[in-house]
Tab-separated table of C-alpha atoms in Angstrom:
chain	number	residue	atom	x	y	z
A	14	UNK	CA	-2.989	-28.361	-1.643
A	15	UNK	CA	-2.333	-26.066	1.508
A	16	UNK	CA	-5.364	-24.212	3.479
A	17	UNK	CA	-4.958	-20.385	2.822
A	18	UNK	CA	-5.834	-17.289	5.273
A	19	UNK	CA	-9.393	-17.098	4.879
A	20	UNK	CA	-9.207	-13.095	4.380
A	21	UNK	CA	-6.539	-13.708	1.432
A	22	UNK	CA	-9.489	-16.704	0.271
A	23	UNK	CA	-12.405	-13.653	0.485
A	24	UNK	CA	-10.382	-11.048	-1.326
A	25	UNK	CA	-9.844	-13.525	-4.352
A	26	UNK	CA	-13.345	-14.701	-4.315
A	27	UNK	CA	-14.416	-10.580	-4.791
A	28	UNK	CA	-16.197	-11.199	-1.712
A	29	UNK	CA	-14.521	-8.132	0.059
A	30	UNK	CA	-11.284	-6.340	0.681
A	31	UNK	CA	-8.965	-8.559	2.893
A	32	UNK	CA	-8.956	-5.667	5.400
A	33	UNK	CA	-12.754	-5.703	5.734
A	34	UNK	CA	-12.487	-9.874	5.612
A	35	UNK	CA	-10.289	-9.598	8.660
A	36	UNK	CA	-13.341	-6.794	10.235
A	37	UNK	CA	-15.762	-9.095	9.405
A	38	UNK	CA	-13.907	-12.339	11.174
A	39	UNK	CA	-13.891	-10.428	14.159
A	40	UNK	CA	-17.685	-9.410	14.087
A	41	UNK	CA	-18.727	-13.661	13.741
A	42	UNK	CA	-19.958	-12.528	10.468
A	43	UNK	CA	-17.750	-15.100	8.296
A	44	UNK	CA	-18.796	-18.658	7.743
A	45	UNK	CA	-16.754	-21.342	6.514
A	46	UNK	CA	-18.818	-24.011	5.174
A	47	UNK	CA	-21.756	-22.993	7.429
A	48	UNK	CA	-19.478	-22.149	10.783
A	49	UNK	CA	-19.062	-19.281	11.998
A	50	UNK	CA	-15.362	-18.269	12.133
A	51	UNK	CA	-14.151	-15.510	14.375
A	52	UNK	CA	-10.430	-15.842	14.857
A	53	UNK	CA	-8.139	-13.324	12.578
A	54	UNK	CA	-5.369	-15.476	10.780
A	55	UNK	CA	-7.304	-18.687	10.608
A	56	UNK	CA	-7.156	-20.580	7.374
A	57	UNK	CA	-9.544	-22.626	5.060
A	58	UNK	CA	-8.955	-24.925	2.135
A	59	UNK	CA	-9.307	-23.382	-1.441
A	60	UNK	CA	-12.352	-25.612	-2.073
A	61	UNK	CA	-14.276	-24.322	0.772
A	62	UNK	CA	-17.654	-22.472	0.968
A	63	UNK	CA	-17.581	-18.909	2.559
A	64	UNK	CA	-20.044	-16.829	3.427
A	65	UNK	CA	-21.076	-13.624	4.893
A	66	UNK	CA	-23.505	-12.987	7.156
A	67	UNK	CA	-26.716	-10.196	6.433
A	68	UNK	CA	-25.250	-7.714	8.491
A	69	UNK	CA	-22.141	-7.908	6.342
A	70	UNK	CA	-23.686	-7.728	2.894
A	71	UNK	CA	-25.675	-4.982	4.268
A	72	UNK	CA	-22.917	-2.905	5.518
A	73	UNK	CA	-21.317	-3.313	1.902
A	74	UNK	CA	-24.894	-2.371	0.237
A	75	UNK	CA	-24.345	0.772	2.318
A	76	UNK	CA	-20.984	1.669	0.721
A	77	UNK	CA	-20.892	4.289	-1.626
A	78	UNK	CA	-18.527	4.352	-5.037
A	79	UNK	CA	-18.093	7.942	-6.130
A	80	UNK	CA	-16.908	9.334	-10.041
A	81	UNK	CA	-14.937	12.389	-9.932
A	82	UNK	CA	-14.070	13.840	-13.210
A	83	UNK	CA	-10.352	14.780	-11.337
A	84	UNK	CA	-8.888	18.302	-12.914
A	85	UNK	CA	-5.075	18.721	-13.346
A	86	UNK	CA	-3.130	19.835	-10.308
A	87	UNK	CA	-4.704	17.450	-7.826
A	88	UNK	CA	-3.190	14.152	-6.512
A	89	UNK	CA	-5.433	10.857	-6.298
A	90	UNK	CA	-4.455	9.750	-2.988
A	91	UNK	CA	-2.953	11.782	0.225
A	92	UNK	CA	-2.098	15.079	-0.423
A	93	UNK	CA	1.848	15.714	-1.200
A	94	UNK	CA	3.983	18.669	-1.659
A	95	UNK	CA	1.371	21.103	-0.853
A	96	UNK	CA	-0.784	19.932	-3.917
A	97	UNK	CA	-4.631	18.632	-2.779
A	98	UNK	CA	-6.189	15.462	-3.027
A	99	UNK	CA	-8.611	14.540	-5.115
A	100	UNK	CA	-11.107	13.538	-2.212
A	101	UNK	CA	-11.027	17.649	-1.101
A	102	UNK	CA	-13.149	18.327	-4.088
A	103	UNK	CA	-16.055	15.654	-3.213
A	104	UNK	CA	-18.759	18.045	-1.359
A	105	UNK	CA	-22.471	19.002	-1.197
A	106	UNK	CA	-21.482	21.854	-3.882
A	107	UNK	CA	-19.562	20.031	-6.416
A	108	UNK	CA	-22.239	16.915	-6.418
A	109	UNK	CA	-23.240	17.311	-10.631
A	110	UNK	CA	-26.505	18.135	-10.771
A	111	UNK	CA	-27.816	15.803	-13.415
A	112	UNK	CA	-26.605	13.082	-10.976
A	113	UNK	CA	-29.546	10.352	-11.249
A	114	UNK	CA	-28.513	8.494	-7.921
A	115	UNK	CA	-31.206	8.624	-5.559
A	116	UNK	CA	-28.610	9.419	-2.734
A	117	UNK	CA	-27.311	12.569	-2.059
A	118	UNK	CA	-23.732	13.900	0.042
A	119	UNK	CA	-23.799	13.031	3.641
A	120	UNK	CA	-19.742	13.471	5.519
A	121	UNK	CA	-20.073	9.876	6.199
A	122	UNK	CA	-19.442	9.020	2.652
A	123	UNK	CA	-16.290	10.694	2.945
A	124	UNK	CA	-15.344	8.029	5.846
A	125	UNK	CA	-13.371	5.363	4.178
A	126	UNK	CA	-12.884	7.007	0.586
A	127	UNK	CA	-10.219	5.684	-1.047
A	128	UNK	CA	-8.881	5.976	-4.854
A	129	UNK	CA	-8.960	3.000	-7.478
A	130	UNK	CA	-6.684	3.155	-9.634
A	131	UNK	CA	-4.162	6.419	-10.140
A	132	UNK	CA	-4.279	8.925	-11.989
A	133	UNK	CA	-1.140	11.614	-11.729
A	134	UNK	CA	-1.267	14.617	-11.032
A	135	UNK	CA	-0.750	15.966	-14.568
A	136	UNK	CA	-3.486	14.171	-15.955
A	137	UNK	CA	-7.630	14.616	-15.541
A	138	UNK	CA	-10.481	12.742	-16.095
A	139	UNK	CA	-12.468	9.226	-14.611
A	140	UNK	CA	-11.194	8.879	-11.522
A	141	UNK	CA	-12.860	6.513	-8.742
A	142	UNK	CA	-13.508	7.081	-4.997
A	143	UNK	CA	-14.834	3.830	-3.546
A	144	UNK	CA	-16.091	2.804	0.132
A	145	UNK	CA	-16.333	-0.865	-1.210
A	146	UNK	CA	-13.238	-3.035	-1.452
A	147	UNK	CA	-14.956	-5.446	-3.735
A	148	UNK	CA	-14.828	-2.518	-6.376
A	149	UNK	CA	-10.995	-1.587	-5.787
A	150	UNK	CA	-10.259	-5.274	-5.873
A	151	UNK	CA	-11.702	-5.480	-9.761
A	152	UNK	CA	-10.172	-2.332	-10.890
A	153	UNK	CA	-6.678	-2.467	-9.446
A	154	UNK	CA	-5.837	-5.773	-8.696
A	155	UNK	CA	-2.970	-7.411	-10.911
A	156	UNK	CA	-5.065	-9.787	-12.792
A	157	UNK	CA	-7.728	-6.766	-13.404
A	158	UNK	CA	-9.963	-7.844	-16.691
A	159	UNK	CA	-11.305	-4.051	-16.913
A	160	UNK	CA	-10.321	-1.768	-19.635
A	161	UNK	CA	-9.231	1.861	-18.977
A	162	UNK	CA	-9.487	4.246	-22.097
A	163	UNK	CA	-7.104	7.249	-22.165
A	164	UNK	CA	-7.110	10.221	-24.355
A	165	UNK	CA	-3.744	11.392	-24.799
A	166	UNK	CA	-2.447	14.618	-26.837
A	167	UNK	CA	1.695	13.847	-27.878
A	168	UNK	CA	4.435	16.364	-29.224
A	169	UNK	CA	7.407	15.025	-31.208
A	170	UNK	CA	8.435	12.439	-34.044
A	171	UNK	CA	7.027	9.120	-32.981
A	172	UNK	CA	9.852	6.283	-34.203
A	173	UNK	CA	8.877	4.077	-37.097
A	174	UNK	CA	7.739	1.183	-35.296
A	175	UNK	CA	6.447	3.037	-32.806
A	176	UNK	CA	2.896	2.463	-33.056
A	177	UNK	CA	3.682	-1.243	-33.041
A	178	UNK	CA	5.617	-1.213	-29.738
A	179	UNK	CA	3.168	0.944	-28.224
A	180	UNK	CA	0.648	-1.839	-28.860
A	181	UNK	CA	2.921	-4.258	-27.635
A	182	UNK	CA	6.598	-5.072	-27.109
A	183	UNK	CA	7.330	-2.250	-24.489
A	184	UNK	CA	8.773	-3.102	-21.005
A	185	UNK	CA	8.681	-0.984	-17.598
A	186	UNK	CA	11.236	-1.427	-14.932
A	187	UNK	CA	12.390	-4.774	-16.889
A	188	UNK	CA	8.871	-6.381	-16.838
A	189	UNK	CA	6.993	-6.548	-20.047
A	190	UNK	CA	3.586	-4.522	-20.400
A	191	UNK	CA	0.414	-6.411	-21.048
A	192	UNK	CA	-1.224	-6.189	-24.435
A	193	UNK	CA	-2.469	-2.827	-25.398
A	194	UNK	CA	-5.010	-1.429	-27.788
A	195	UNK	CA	-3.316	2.216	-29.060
A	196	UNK	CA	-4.741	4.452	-31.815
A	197	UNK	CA	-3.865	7.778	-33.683
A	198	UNK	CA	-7.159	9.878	-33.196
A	199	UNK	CA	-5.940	12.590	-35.121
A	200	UNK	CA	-2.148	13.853	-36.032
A	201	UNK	CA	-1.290	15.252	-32.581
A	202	UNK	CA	-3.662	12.554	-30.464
A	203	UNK	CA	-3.425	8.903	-29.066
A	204	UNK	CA	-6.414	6.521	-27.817
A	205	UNK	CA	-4.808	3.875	-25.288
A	206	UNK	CA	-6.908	1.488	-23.915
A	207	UNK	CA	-4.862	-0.554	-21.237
A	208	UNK	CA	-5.483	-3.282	-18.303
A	209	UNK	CA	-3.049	-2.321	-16.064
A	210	UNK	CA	-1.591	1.088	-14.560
A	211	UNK	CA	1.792	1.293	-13.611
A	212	UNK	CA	3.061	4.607	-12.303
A	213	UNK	CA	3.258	7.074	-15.238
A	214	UNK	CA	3.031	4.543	-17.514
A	215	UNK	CA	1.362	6.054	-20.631
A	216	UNK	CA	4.107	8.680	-19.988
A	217	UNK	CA	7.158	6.264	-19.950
A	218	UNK	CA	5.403	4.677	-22.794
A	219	UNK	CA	5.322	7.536	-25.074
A	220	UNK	CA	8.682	8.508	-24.035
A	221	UNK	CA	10.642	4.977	-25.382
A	222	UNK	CA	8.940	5.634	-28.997
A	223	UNK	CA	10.081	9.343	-29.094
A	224	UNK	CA	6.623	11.139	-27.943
A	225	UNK	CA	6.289	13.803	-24.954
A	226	UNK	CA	2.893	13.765	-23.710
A	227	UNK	CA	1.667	17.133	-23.175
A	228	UNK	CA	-2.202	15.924	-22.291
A	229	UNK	CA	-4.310	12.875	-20.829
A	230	UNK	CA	-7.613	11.831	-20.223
A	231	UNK	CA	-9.389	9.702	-18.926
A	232	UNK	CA	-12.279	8.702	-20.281
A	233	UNK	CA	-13.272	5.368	-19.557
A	234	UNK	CA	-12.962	2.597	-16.527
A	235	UNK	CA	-14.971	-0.608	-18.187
A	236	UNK	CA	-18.830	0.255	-18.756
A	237	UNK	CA	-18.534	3.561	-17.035
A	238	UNK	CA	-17.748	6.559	-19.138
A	239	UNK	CA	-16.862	9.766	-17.868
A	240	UNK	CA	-19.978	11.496	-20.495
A	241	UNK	CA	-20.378	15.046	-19.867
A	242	UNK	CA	-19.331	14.992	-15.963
A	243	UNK	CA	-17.833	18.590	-15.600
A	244	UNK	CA	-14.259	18.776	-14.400
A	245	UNK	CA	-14.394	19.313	-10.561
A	246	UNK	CA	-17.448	17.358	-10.259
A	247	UNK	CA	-18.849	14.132	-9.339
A	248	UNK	CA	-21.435	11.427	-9.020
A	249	UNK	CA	-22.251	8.401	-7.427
A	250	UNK	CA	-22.295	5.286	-9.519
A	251	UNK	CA	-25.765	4.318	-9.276
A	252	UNK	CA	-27.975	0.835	-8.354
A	253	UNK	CA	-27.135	-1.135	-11.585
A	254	UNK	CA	-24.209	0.136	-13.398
A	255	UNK	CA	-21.287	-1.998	-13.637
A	256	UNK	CA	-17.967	-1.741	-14.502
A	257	UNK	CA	-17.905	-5.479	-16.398
């Protein structure tokens, strides 16, 4: 057994993003089995207790996770080839106005905002904004437990074991996909429900079985549904609602 970076330690234990762990060393507000540690890089065995100080878990408390119901024709992260991010859209104006969160736009929420999870810029639907790396952590890292439910209209002749290999037996760039739960809706629509999100990979997928996809949603991150949000709007997730 070999001590790890403590940051690398925090980020595994969901405790916070290591970026923020490696903030948080700096501030004294990281505690390795009840001592403070302050210096960035140092290391800790696995079987070690860390904590984090009040001013820490309050600053996280503080962080806002946004759900923007994402239209087609904007990216999820930086903007690119003259197309708009996704974040442009989050204002006072657009906030949906059945949100139930107590809180309500200030530009600091903006500060920090970051995507989790992609979403192309073809596609629409559930896409999260978070200030918290805790919640990026359990939607995009690679051993992610959370479902993510797509809605996906298809043109062409889907092969005969198609549905099968959709399900499971498909690789992308020579690395076999994880498990998958996919579903005819109706004769021209798919339901995928994945763990993982490769780039364009309900795309690619569709494409080895003989299917073009010509329309995707989505729907569904875990608990949280995207409901009646209106496309172009958003809401904060709210005191309570989890996505496991």
């Amino acid at each position: 057994m070999e001590k790890i970076r403590i940051s690398k330690l925090m980020a595994e234990r969901g405790l916070c993003s290591r970026r923020e762990a490696d903030a948080y060393i700096e501030r004294g507000w990281v505690k390795v089995d009840g001592r403070v540690v302050s210096e960035l890089g140092s290391k800790a065995w696995p079987d070690q207790q860390i904590t984090l100080d009040r001013q820490a878990q309050r600053r996280q408390t503080a962080r806002v996770t946004i759900l923007l119901n994402k239209p087609v024709g904007y990216v999820s992260g930086q903007a690119e080839q003259g197309y708009r991010p996704a974040v442009s859209l989050i204002s006072a104006a657009t906030q949906y106005k059945a949100d139930k969160s107590s809180l309500r736009f200030e530009p600091g929420h903006l500060r920090g905002l970051a995507p989790a999870g992609r979403l192309d810029i073809d596609s629409q639907g559930l896409l999260i904004l978070t200030q918290d790396g805790r919640i990026a952590r359990q939607l995009i890292s690679d051993d992610s437990e959370i479902d993510k439910e797509y809605l996906v209209r298809v043109q062409g002749k889907i092969a005969g074991n198609g549905l099968a290999m959709l399900n499971h037996g498909l690789s992308l760039d020579g690395k076999p996909l994880k498990r998958a739960q996919v579903s005819w809706q109706n004769e021209d629509q798919l339901r995928f429900i994945l763990q993982e999100g490769k780039k364009r990979q309900i795309r690619r997928m569709c494409e080895q079985v003989g299917l073009k996809v010509v329309g995707l949603k989505r729907v569904r991150m875990g608990r949280i549904v995207l409901g009646d949000l209106p496309p172009g709007q958003w809401r904060y997730l709210k005191e309570g609602e989890r996505f496991l």
